Amino acid sequence: MRCRLQMLFQRKFKISLLLLLLLALLVHLVMDFALPTTHRPCTCDTKASKAVGVPSGSPMPARHKKLSLRILQDFSGSNSSLEKSSQPQIMGLHLRAGEPGVQQQHEEGNAGWTKGSKLAALFEHPLYNIQVPEVTEKDKLFIINPTEKFSLRSSRSDEWVSSSKAETLLLTGKTAYDAYPTWLKFHIGINRYELYPRQDPLLPMLLQDLATQRIVSSVQKSGGTQLKLIMTFPNYGQALFKPMKQTRDQETPIDFFYFSDFERHNAEIAAFHLDRILDFRRIPPVSGRLINITKEIRDITTDKKLAKTFFISPAGNVCFYGECSYYCSTEHALCGKPDRLEGSMAALLPDKTLAKRRSWRSPWRRSYHKSKKAEWELNPNYCAQVRETPPYDRGHRLLDLIDMTILDFLMGNMDRHHYETFEKFGNDTFLLHLDNGRGFGTHSRDEVSILAPLQQCCSIKKSTYLRLQLLATQPYRLSDVLREALAADLLAPVLAEPHLQALDRRLGKVLVAVEHCLARAARQEEVLVDDVGSWV
């Protein structure tokens, strides 16, 4: 009898203990779910959710928050400085909330970021919505003739003809402009202030055309040191094709001179997007494309000199090399796999017979000699004489050249010996940033001498400096927005990751150079030339 009572007591004790444990667990769970969670104004929850595999924007379970406590602590340690730096500052000159055009810019930028697109948030930022001057008729590269119309020759043809060649049939409600091919709309849109507008609805369509339009002609472009082809589409549009010569992870050997470096197709693609992100918009649109060497070059070319250079390699691949000053030989042939070859397709600017362009020798041109140095490399006061020389003695030409210098430094391009402008607009217009194939050749070293115009002249547009500061902040980090922009290209990934990381490092060096100028200047206005008026 005593043994039975003892066993019954032990059983009841175990059940009671188990009930107490269950009750404690229930209380703990109620407290976790019932107590309100505090939300920081930054995007810590978004970052933490990504780190533990929870989709952005979805509520994070309490158990995940506990598991990611260390992650949250790591992020929160940097967020205070992130938020402080998300508004550009200039040595006491701040973009303050509440000022015209700047109010709530921080909140808007972060909202775009949490939605998943830093690039979209960047282009929505007030700094990327400063109005350009009103474009008058004299500011347009072309004056549209409203009576000139273009249409398809037939339902089975992609060819476009003008009304002078065939009868035009327009859809009801369509204007003549609506019927123009995209490349022609791009040409018509060029004006004194920009190659294309910021929010240009034509841009995605033009890039798509460059990547997919049927090619009806391929001929070698005359001049230049390396092989380039001009390709023509059925709608008379044309593009400049630069073939792939290096893989993404190859760097230019340290013993190579800048004037003998390869021209890289992916550098042309990345340069276009970088130029747009910097809000210069002075490089014609460029898209990546996979070319069939047999069908889209060899079988349709009318260039006899080019046709003679095709051969089949020992591996069975179709190869060619063309005629040029550098790397046009059997040893440096361009070979497909077996006949597919990557390349960049850049929209051509209007023919020079229709829109004349003037070529300008850069004052900071390199010597292009193995041992000689240019004058600017020997004279630290070189900028003083440049400032007294037309067209740099008035207007914004020198500041535009410094913009181009910053672009070149970011991508490591030492080959900027000339630049061009549209002759119609005289000296009061933007510079064309053409021929960027020698950029993005190195990521492990920075060529600081490219920044000589900025360092010697100690002048920069205020808008350029503000945007550079913005791109140095976490919500709009330069490497992130360029990576996102390049991800949409057919040849993505366009750049190897070390090149993207090098951009952030080089951007920091540009900002340091400006800070040194500000420290030496008597007034900030001597360094930061106001081109935004009362906007800030």
Coordinates of C-alpha atoms in Angstrom, one line a residue:
M1 CA 0.0 0.0 0.0
R2 CA 2.8 2.4 0.9
C3 CA 4.6 1.7 -2.5
R4 CA 1.4 2.5 -4.4
L5 CA 1.0 5.8 -2.6
Q6 CA 4.6 6.7 -3.3
M7 CA 4.3 6.0 -7.0
L8 CA 1.1 8.0 -7.3
F9 CA 2.7 11.0 -5.5
Q10 CA 5.7 10.9 -7.9
R11 CA 3.4 10.7 -10.9
K12 CA 1.4 13.8 -9.8
F13 CA 4.6 15.7 -9.0
K14 CA 5.9 15.1 -12.5
I15 CA 2.7 16.2 -14.1
S16 CA 2.6 19.3 -12.0
L17 CA 6.2 20.2 -12.9
L18 CA 5.4 19.7 -16.6
L19 CA 2.3 22.0 -16.3
L20 CA 4.4 24.7 -14.7
L21 CA 7.0 24.5 -17.5
L22 CA 4.3 24.7 -20.1
L23 CA 2.7 27.7 -18.3
A24 CA 6.1 29.5 -18.2
L25 CA 6.6 28.9 -21.9
L26 CA 3.1 30.2 -22.6
V27 CA 3.7 33.4 -20.6
H28 CA 7.0 33.9 -22.5
L29 CA 5.4 33.6 -25.9
V30 CA 2.5 36.0 -24.9
M31 CA 5.1 38.6 -23.9
D32 CA 7.0 38.2 -27.2
F33 CA 3.9 38.7 -29.4
A34 CA 2.0 41.1 -27.2
L35 CA 4.6 43.7 -26.6
P36 CA 5.0 46.4 -29.4
T37 CA 8.2 46.5 -31.3
T38 CA 10.0 49.8 -31.9
H39 CA 10.9 50.7 -35.5
R40 CA 14.0 52.7 -36.3
P41 CA 13.8 55.3 -39.0
C42 CA 16.6 53.5 -40.9
T43 CA 16.4 50.3 -42.9
C44 CA 17.9 48.0 -40.3
D45 CA 14.9 45.6 -40.4
T46 CA 15.1 45.4 -44.1
K47 CA 18.8 44.5 -44.0
A48 CA 18.4 42.0 -41.2
S49 CA 15.5 40.4 -43.0
K50 CA 17.7 39.9 -46.1
A51 CA 20.4 38.5 -43.9
V52 CA 18.2 35.8 -42.5
G53 CA 16.3 35.1 -45.8
V54 CA 13.1 37.0 -45.2
P55 CA 11.8 39.0 -48.3
S56 CA 12.1 42.7 -48.1
G57 CA 9.0 44.4 -46.9
S58 CA 7.5 41.4 -45.2
P59 CA 7.0 41.3 -41.4
M60 CA 9.9 39.5 -39.5
P61 CA 8.8 36.9 -37.0
A62 CA 9.9 37.4 -33.5
R63 CA 12.0 34.3 -33.5
H64 CA 14.0 35.6 -36.5
K65 CA 14.5 38.9 -34.7
K66 CA 16.1 37.0 -31.8
L67 CA 18.2 34.9 -34.1
S68 CA 19.4 38.1 -35.9
L69 CA 20.2 40.1 -32.7
R70 CA 23.9 40.2 -33.5
I71 CA 23.1 41.3 -37.1
L72 CA 20.9 44.1 -35.9
Q73 CA 23.5 45.3 -33.5
D74 CA 26.1 45.3 -36.3
F75 CA 23.9 47.4 -38.5
S76 CA 22.7 49.8 -35.8
G77 CA 26.3 50.7 -35.0
S78 CA 26.6 52.3 -38.4
N79 CA 23.2 53.7 -39.1
S80 CA 23.6 56.9 -37.2
S81 CA 26.5 57.9 -39.3
L82 CA 24.7 56.7 -42.4
E83 CA 21.7 58.9 -41.8
K84 CA 23.8 61.9 -41.1
S85 CA 25.7 61.4 -44.3
S86 CA 22.7 60.8 -46.5
Q87 CA 22.4 64.5 -47.1
P88 CA 25.3 66.1 -49.0
Q89 CA 27.3 68.5 -46.9
I90 CA 30.0 71.0 -48.1
M91 CA 32.3 72.3 -45.4
G92 CA 29.6 74.2 -43.6
L93 CA 27.3 74.4 -46.7
H94 CA 24.4 72.0 -46.0
L95 CA 21.3 70.9 -47.8
R96 CA 18.9 71.5 -45.0
A97 CA 15.4 70.0 -44.8
G98 CA 12.8 72.7 -45.3
E99 CA 14.8 74.7 -47.9
P100 CA 13.2 75.0 -51.4
G101 CA 13.6 71.9 -53.5
V102 CA 15.3 70.0 -50.7
Q103 CA 12.5 69.3 -48.3
Q104 CA 12.1 65.6 -47.3
Q105 CA 14.8 64.5 -49.7
H106 CA 16.2 62.1 -47.1
E107 CA 12.8 60.4 -46.5
E108 CA 12.1 60.1 -50.3
G109 CA 15.5 58.6 -50.9
N110 CA 15.2 56.0 -48.2
A111 CA 11.7 55.2 -49.4
G112 CA 13.0 54.4 -52.8
W113 CA 15.8 52.4 -51.3
T114 CA 13.6 50.1 -49.2
K115 CA 11.6 49.3 -52.3
G116 CA 14.6 47.5 -53.6
S117 CA 15.9 49.9 -56.3
K118 CA 18.7 52.3 -55.3
L119 CA 18.9 53.4 -58.9
A120 CA 15.3 54.5 -59.0
A121 CA 15.6 56.3 -55.7
L122 CA 18.7 58.1 -57.0
F123 CA 16.9 59.4 -60.1
E124 CA 14.0 60.5 -57.9
H125 CA 16.3 62.6 -55.7
P126 CA 16.0 66.4 -56.1
L127 CA 19.6 66.6 -57.2
Y128 CA 18.6 64.6 -60.3
N129 CA 15.5 66.8 -61.0
I130 CA 17.1 70.2 -61.3
Q131 CA 15.5 71.8 -64.4
V132 CA 17.7 72.5 -67.4
P133 CA 17.2 75.9 -69.1
E134 CA 14.2 76.2 -71.4
V135 CA 15.1 74.7 -74.8
T136 CA 14.3 77.1 -77.6
E137 CA 14.4 76.4 -81.4
K138 CA 17.9 77.7 -81.7
D139 CA 19.0 75.3 -78.8
K140 CA 17.9 72.2 -80.8
L141 CA 20.3 70.3 -83.0
F142 CA 17.6 69.7 -85.6
I143 CA 14.4 71.6 -86.4
I144 CA 11.7 69.0 -87.2
N145 CA 9.9 69.4 -90.5
P146 CA 6.3 68.4 -89.5
T147 CA 5.5 67.4 -93.1
E148 CA 8.2 64.8 -93.3
K149 CA 6.9 61.3 -92.4
F150 CA 8.4 57.9 -92.2
S151 CA 6.6 54.6 -92.5
L152 CA 7.2 50.9 -93.1
R153 CA 7.6 49.9 -96.8
S154 CA 5.4 46.9 -96.4
S155 CA 3.9 44.6 -93.8
R156 CA 6.7 42.1 -94.5
S157 CA 9.6 44.6 -94.3
D158 CA 11.4 46.3 -91.5
E159 CA 12.6 49.0 -93.8
W160 CA 11.7 52.6 -93.2
V161 CA 11.2 55.1 -96.1
S162 CA 10.6 58.8 -96.1
S163 CA 7.6 60.4 -97.8
S164 CA 9.9 61.6 -100.6
K165 CA 10.4 57.9 -101.6
A166 CA 7.0 56.3 -101.0
E167 CA 3.5 57.1 -100.0
T168 CA 3.0 57.3 -96.2
L169 CA 0.3 55.6 -94.3
L170 CA -0.1 56.6 -90.7
L171 CA -2.3 55.0 -88.1
T172 CA -5.3 57.1 -87.0
G173 CA -4.2 59.5 -84.3
K174 CA -0.5 59.2 -85.0
T175 CA 1.7 62.1 -85.8
A176 CA 4.7 62.0 -88.1
Y177 CA 7.0 62.0 -85.1
D178 CA 5.3 58.9 -83.7
A179 CA 6.3 57.0 -86.8
Y180 CA 9.9 57.9 -86.6
P181 CA 12.3 55.0 -85.7
T182 CA 13.8 55.3 -82.2
W183 CA 17.3 56.3 -83.4
L184 CA 15.9 59.2 -85.3
K185 CA 13.9 60.4 -82.2
F186 CA 17.2 60.2 -80.3
H187 CA 18.9 62.5 -82.8
I188 CA 16.0 64.9 -82.9
G189 CA 16.1 65.2 -79.1
I190 CA 19.7 66.4 -78.8
N191 CA 20.0 70.0 -77.7
R192 CA 22.5 72.5 -76.4
Y193 CA 22.2 71.2 -72.8
E194 CA 22.0 67.4 -73.0
L195 CA 22.4 64.5 -75.3
Y196 CA 19.2 63.0 -73.9
P197 CA 16.8 64.0 -71.1
R198 CA 17.0 62.4 -67.6
Q199 CA 13.7 60.6 -67.7
D200 CA 13.8 59.7 -71.4
P201 CA 11.2 57.1 -72.3
L202 CA 13.1 56.4 -75.5
L203 CA 16.2 55.2 -73.8
P204 CA 15.0 51.6 -72.9
M205 CA 13.7 51.2 -76.4
L206 CA 16.9 52.4 -78.0
L207 CA 19.0 50.1 -75.9
Q208 CA 16.7 47.2 -76.8
D209 CA 17.0 48.1 -80.5
L210 CA 20.8 48.1 -80.2
A211 CA 20.8 44.7 -78.7
T212 CA 18.2 43.0 -80.9
Q213 CA 17.6 44.8 -84.2
R214 CA 18.4 42.7 -87.3
I215 CA 21.8 43.7 -88.8
V216 CA 21.8 44.2 -92.6
S217 CA 25.3 45.6 -93.1
S218 CA 28.7 45.4 -91.3
V219 CA 31.8 47.3 -92.5
Q220 CA 35.0 48.3 -90.8
K221 CA 35.2 51.8 -89.4
S222 CA 38.1 53.7 -91.0
G223 CA 40.7 55.3 -88.7
G224 CA 41.4 54.5 -85.1
T225 CA 44.0 52.2 -83.6
Q226 CA 41.9 49.1 -83.1
L227 CA 39.2 47.2 -84.9
K228 CA 35.7 48.7 -84.9
L229 CA 32.7 47.9 -87.1
I230 CA 29.8 50.1 -88.2
M231 CA 26.6 48.0 -88.3
T232 CA 23.4 49.1 -90.0
F233 CA 19.8 48.1 -89.1
P234 CA 16.8 47.8 -91.5
N235 CA 15.4 51.2 -90.3
Y236 CA 18.7 52.9 -91.4
G237 CA 19.9 53.2 -87.8
Q238 CA 23.5 52.5 -87.2
A239 CA 25.7 51.5 -84.3
L240 CA 29.4 51.2 -83.6
F241 CA 30.4 47.7 -82.7
K242 CA 33.5 47.0 -80.5
P243 CA 34.3 43.3 -80.1
M244 CA 35.4 41.6 -76.9
K245 CA 39.2 41.4 -76.5
Q246 CA 39.6 40.7 -72.8
T247 CA 37.7 38.7 -70.2
R248 CA 36.0 40.4 -67.3
D249 CA 38.7 39.5 -64.7
Q250 CA 41.7 40.5 -66.8
E251 CA 43.7 43.6 -65.8
T252 CA 45.9 45.6 -68.0
P253 CA 49.5 44.6 -67.3
I254 CA 51.4 47.1 -65.3
D255 CA 54.1 47.4 -67.9
F256 CA 51.7 48.4 -70.7
F257 CA 51.7 52.0 -71.9
Y258 CA 48.2 53.6 -71.8
F259 CA 48.4 54.2 -75.6
S260 CA 48.8 50.5 -76.3
D261 CA 46.2 49.2 -74.0
F262 CA 43.2 47.1 -75.3
E263 CA 39.9 48.7 -76.0
R264 CA 37.3 46.9 -74.0
H265 CA 33.7 46.4 -75.1
N266 CA 32.4 46.2 -71.5
A267 CA 34.1 49.5 -70.7
E268 CA 32.0 51.2 -73.3
I269 CA 28.8 49.7 -71.8
A270 CA 29.8 50.6 -68.2
A271 CA 31.0 54.1 -69.2
F272 CA 27.5 55.0 -70.6
H273 CA 25.7 53.9 -67.4
L274 CA 28.3 55.6 -65.2
D275 CA 28.0 58.8 -67.2
R276 CA 24.2 58.7 -66.7
I277 CA 24.5 58.0 -63.0
L278 CA 26.8 61.1 -62.6
D279 CA 24.0 63.0 -64.5
F280 CA 26.3 64.1 -67.3
R281 CA 24.4 62.4 -70.1
R282 CA 27.1 63.1 -72.6
I283 CA 27.8 59.5 -73.9
P284 CA 25.5 58.1 -76.6
P285 CA 23.5 55.0 -75.4
V286 CA 25.5 51.7 -75.5
S287 CA 24.2 48.1 -75.1
G288 CA 25.9 44.8 -75.0
R289 CA 25.2 42.2 -77.8
L290 CA 26.0 38.7 -78.8
I291 CA 27.0 38.7 -82.5
N292 CA 26.9 35.8 -84.9
I293 CA 30.2 36.4 -86.7
T294 CA 29.2 34.2 -89.7
K295 CA 25.7 35.6 -90.3
E296 CA 26.0 39.1 -89.0
I297 CA 29.5 40.0 -90.3
R298 CA 31.1 37.7 -92.7
D299 CA 28.1 36.8 -94.9
I300 CA 26.8 40.3 -95.2
T301 CA 29.9 42.5 -95.3
T302 CA 30.7 44.5 -98.4
D303 CA 34.1 45.5 -97.0
K304 CA 36.6 43.5 -99.1
K305 CA 39.5 44.2 -96.9
L306 CA 37.6 42.9 -93.9
A307 CA 36.3 39.9 -95.7
K308 CA 39.9 38.8 -96.5
T309 CA 40.7 38.4 -92.8
F310 CA 38.2 35.7 -91.9
F311 CA 39.5 32.2 -91.1
I312 CA 38.7 29.0 -89.2
S313 CA 40.9 28.4 -86.2
P314 CA 42.4 25.0 -85.3
A315 CA 39.7 24.7 -82.7
G316 CA 37.0 25.1 -85.3
N317 CA 36.0 28.7 -84.3
V318 CA 35.3 31.5 -86.8
C319 CA 37.9 34.3 -86.5
F320 CA 38.7 37.6 -88.2
Y321 CA 41.1 40.5 -87.5
G322 CA 40.5 43.3 -89.9
E323 CA 42.9 46.1 -90.6
C324 CA 44.1 48.6 -87.9
S325 CA 47.2 50.0 -86.2
Y326 CA 47.2 47.7 -83.2
Y327 CA 46.2 44.1 -82.6
C328 CA 45.0 43.4 -86.2
S329 CA 46.8 40.2 -87.0
T330 CA 46.3 36.5 -86.9
E331 CA 48.0 36.4 -83.5
H332 CA 45.4 38.9 -82.1
A333 CA 42.4 37.6 -84.1
L334 CA 38.9 37.9 -82.7
C335 CA 37.3 34.4 -82.5
G336 CA 33.8 33.3 -81.7
K337 CA 32.6 30.3 -79.8
P338 CA 32.2 28.8 -82.4
D339 CA 30.9 31.9 -84.1
R340 CA 29.3 33.9 -81.3
L341 CA 31.2 37.0 -80.1
E342 CA 30.4 39.5 -77.4
G343 CA 30.6 43.2 -78.2
S344 CA 29.3 46.7 -77.4
M345 CA 26.8 48.5 -79.7
A346 CA 26.9 52.3 -79.4
A347 CA 24.3 54.4 -81.0
L348 CA 25.9 56.6 -83.6
L349 CA 25.5 60.4 -83.4
P350 CA 24.0 62.2 -86.4
D351 CA 26.2 62.2 -89.5
K352 CA 28.7 65.1 -89.5
T353 CA 27.3 66.3 -92.8
L354 CA 24.0 67.0 -91.0
A355 CA 25.4 68.0 -87.6
K356 CA 29.0 69.2 -87.7
R357 CA 31.2 68.4 -84.7
R358 CA 34.4 70.2 -83.7
S359 CA 37.3 68.2 -82.2
W360 CA 39.2 69.9 -79.4
R361 CA 42.6 68.9 -78.2
S362 CA 42.5 68.5 -74.4
P363 CA 44.9 70.9 -72.5
W364 CA 45.7 67.9 -70.3
R365 CA 46.5 65.6 -73.1
R366 CA 49.3 63.1 -72.4
S367 CA 52.5 63.1 -74.4
Y368 CA 51.8 59.6 -76.0
H369 CA 55.5 59.1 -75.8
K370 CA 57.4 56.4 -73.9
S371 CA 59.7 58.9 -72.1
K372 CA 58.6 62.5 -72.6
K373 CA 56.2 64.2 -70.3
A374 CA 53.5 66.8 -71.2
E375 CA 53.8 70.4 -69.9
W376 CA 51.0 70.0 -67.4
E377 CA 53.0 67.2 -65.7
L378 CA 56.0 69.5 -65.2
N379 CA 54.3 72.8 -64.4
P380 CA 52.1 72.9 -61.2
N381 CA 50.7 76.3 -62.2
Y382 CA 49.7 75.1 -65.6
C383 CA 46.0 75.8 -65.0
A384 CA 46.6 79.5 -64.8
Q385 CA 47.6 79.7 -68.5
V386 CA 44.7 77.4 -69.5
R387 CA 42.3 79.8 -67.8
E388 CA 43.6 82.6 -70.0
T389 CA 43.2 80.6 -73.2
P390 CA 39.9 80.4 -75.2
P391 CA 37.5 78.7 -74.9
Y392 CA 38.5 78.1 -71.2
D393 CA 38.6 81.8 -70.4
R394 CA 34.9 82.1 -70.2
G395 CA 31.7 80.2 -69.6
H396 CA 31.6 76.6 -68.2
R397 CA 34.0 74.9 -70.6
L398 CA 36.7 74.3 -68.0
L399 CA 34.2 73.0 -65.5
D400 CA 32.8 70.7 -68.1
L401 CA 36.3 69.4 -68.8
I402 CA 36.8 68.8 -65.1
D403 CA 33.5 66.8 -65.1
M404 CA 35.0 64.7 -67.8
T405 CA 38.2 64.3 -65.8
I406 CA 36.2 62.9 -62.9
L407 CA 34.5 60.4 -65.1
D408 CA 37.8 59.3 -66.5
F409 CA 39.4 58.9 -63.1
L410 CA 36.5 56.8 -61.8
M411 CA 36.9 54.3 -64.6
G412 CA 40.7 54.6 -64.9
N413 CA 40.7 56.0 -68.5
M414 CA 44.1 57.7 -69.4
D415 CA 43.3 58.0 -73.1
R416 CA 41.5 61.3 -73.3
H417 CA 43.5 63.2 -75.8
H418 CA 40.6 65.0 -77.6
Y419 CA 36.9 65.7 -77.1
E420 CA 34.1 67.0 -79.3
T421 CA 31.3 69.5 -79.3
F422 CA 28.4 70.2 -81.7
E423 CA 29.6 73.1 -83.9
K424 CA 26.1 74.6 -84.1
F425 CA 26.1 75.5 -80.4
G426 CA 29.5 77.2 -80.4
N427 CA 31.4 77.2 -77.1
D428 CA 28.2 77.3 -74.9
T429 CA 27.4 73.6 -74.9
F430 CA 28.3 70.3 -73.3
L431 CA 31.3 68.1 -74.2
L432 CA 30.8 64.7 -75.9
H433 CA 32.4 61.9 -73.9
L434 CA 33.2 59.6 -76.7
D435 CA 35.6 56.6 -77.0
N436 CA 35.8 55.1 -73.5
G437 CA 37.1 51.6 -74.4
R438 CA 40.3 52.0 -72.4
G439 CA 38.5 52.5 -69.2
F440 CA 38.0 49.8 -66.5
G441 CA 41.4 48.2 -67.4
T442 CA 42.7 48.1 -63.8
H443 CA 41.0 47.9 -60.4
S444 CA 44.0 47.3 -58.1
R445 CA 45.6 50.7 -58.7
D446 CA 44.4 54.2 -59.2
E447 CA 46.0 56.7 -61.7
V448 CA 45.7 59.9 -59.7
S449 CA 47.4 62.0 -62.5
I450 CA 44.0 61.8 -64.3
L451 CA 42.7 64.2 -61.7
A452 CA 45.3 66.9 -62.6
P453 CA 42.7 69.4 -64.0
L454 CA 40.8 69.2 -60.7
Q455 CA 43.9 69.4 -58.5
Q456 CA 45.6 72.2 -60.4
C457 CA 42.5 74.4 -61.1
C458 CA 40.7 73.6 -57.8
S459 CA 37.3 74.3 -59.3
I460 CA 34.2 72.1 -59.7
K461 CA 30.5 72.6 -60.4
K462 CA 28.5 72.7 -57.2
S463 CA 26.0 70.3 -58.6
T464 CA 28.7 67.8 -59.5
Y465 CA 30.2 67.9 -56.0
L466 CA 26.7 67.5 -54.4
R467 CA 26.0 64.4 -56.5
L468 CA 29.4 62.9 -55.8
Q469 CA 28.8 63.3 -52.1
L470 CA 25.4 61.7 -52.5
L471 CA 26.9 58.7 -54.3
A472 CA 29.3 58.3 -51.4
T473 CA 26.5 57.6 -49.0
Q474 CA 25.1 54.1 -48.2
P475 CA 21.6 54.6 -49.7
Y476 CA 23.0 55.7 -53.1
R477 CA 26.4 54.0 -53.1
L478 CA 28.0 54.4 -56.5
S479 CA 29.0 50.7 -56.9
D480 CA 25.5 49.6 -55.9
V481 CA 23.6 51.8 -58.4
L482 CA 26.0 51.0 -61.2
R483 CA 25.8 47.3 -60.5
E484 CA 22.0 47.6 -60.7
A485 CA 22.1 49.6 -63.9
L486 CA 24.4 47.0 -65.6
A487 CA 22.4 44.1 -64.4
A488 CA 19.8 44.9 -67.1
D489 CA 22.3 44.6 -69.9
L490 CA 22.2 41.5 -72.1
L491 CA 25.9 40.7 -71.3
A492 CA 25.5 41.0 -67.5
P493 CA 27.6 40.9 -65.4
V494 CA 29.3 43.6 -67.4
L495 CA 32.0 44.4 -64.8
A496 CA 33.9 42.2 -62.4
E497 CA 33.2 42.9 -58.8
P498 CA 36.7 44.4 -58.0
H499 CA 36.0 47.1 -60.6
L500 CA 32.8 48.1 -58.9
Q501 CA 34.5 48.3 -55.5
A502 CA 37.3 50.4 -57.0
L503 CA 34.7 53.0 -58.0
D504 CA 33.8 53.7 -54.3
R505 CA 37.5 54.0 -53.4
R506 CA 38.2 56.4 -56.3
L507 CA 35.1 58.4 -55.5
G508 CA 36.5 58.9 -52.0
K509 CA 39.8 60.2 -53.5
V510 CA 37.9 62.7 -55.7
L511 CA 36.1 64.1 -52.6
V512 CA 39.4 64.3 -50.7
A513 CA 40.9 66.3 -53.6
V514 CA 38.0 68.8 -53.4
E515 CA 38.3 69.0 -49.6
H516 CA 42.0 69.9 -50.0
C517 CA 41.0 72.7 -52.4
L518 CA 38.4 74.0 -50.0
A519 CA 40.9 74.0 -47.2
R520 CA 43.3 76.2 -49.2
A521 CA 40.7 78.5 -50.7
A522 CA 39.8 81.9 -49.2
R523 CA 36.2 81.4 -50.1
Q524 CA 34.2 78.3 -50.9
E525 CA 32.8 80.0 -54.1
E526 CA 36.3 79.9 -55.6
V527 CA 36.1 76.1 -55.6
L528 CA 32.4 75.3 -55.7
V529 CA 31.1 77.2 -58.7
D530 CA 27.4 77.7 -58.3
D531 CA 25.5 76.3 -61.2
V532 CA 22.3 75.5 -59.3
G533 CA 21.3 79.0 -58.1
S534 CA 18.9 79.2 -55.2
W535 CA 18.1 75.5 -55.3
V536 CA 20.4 74.8 -52.3

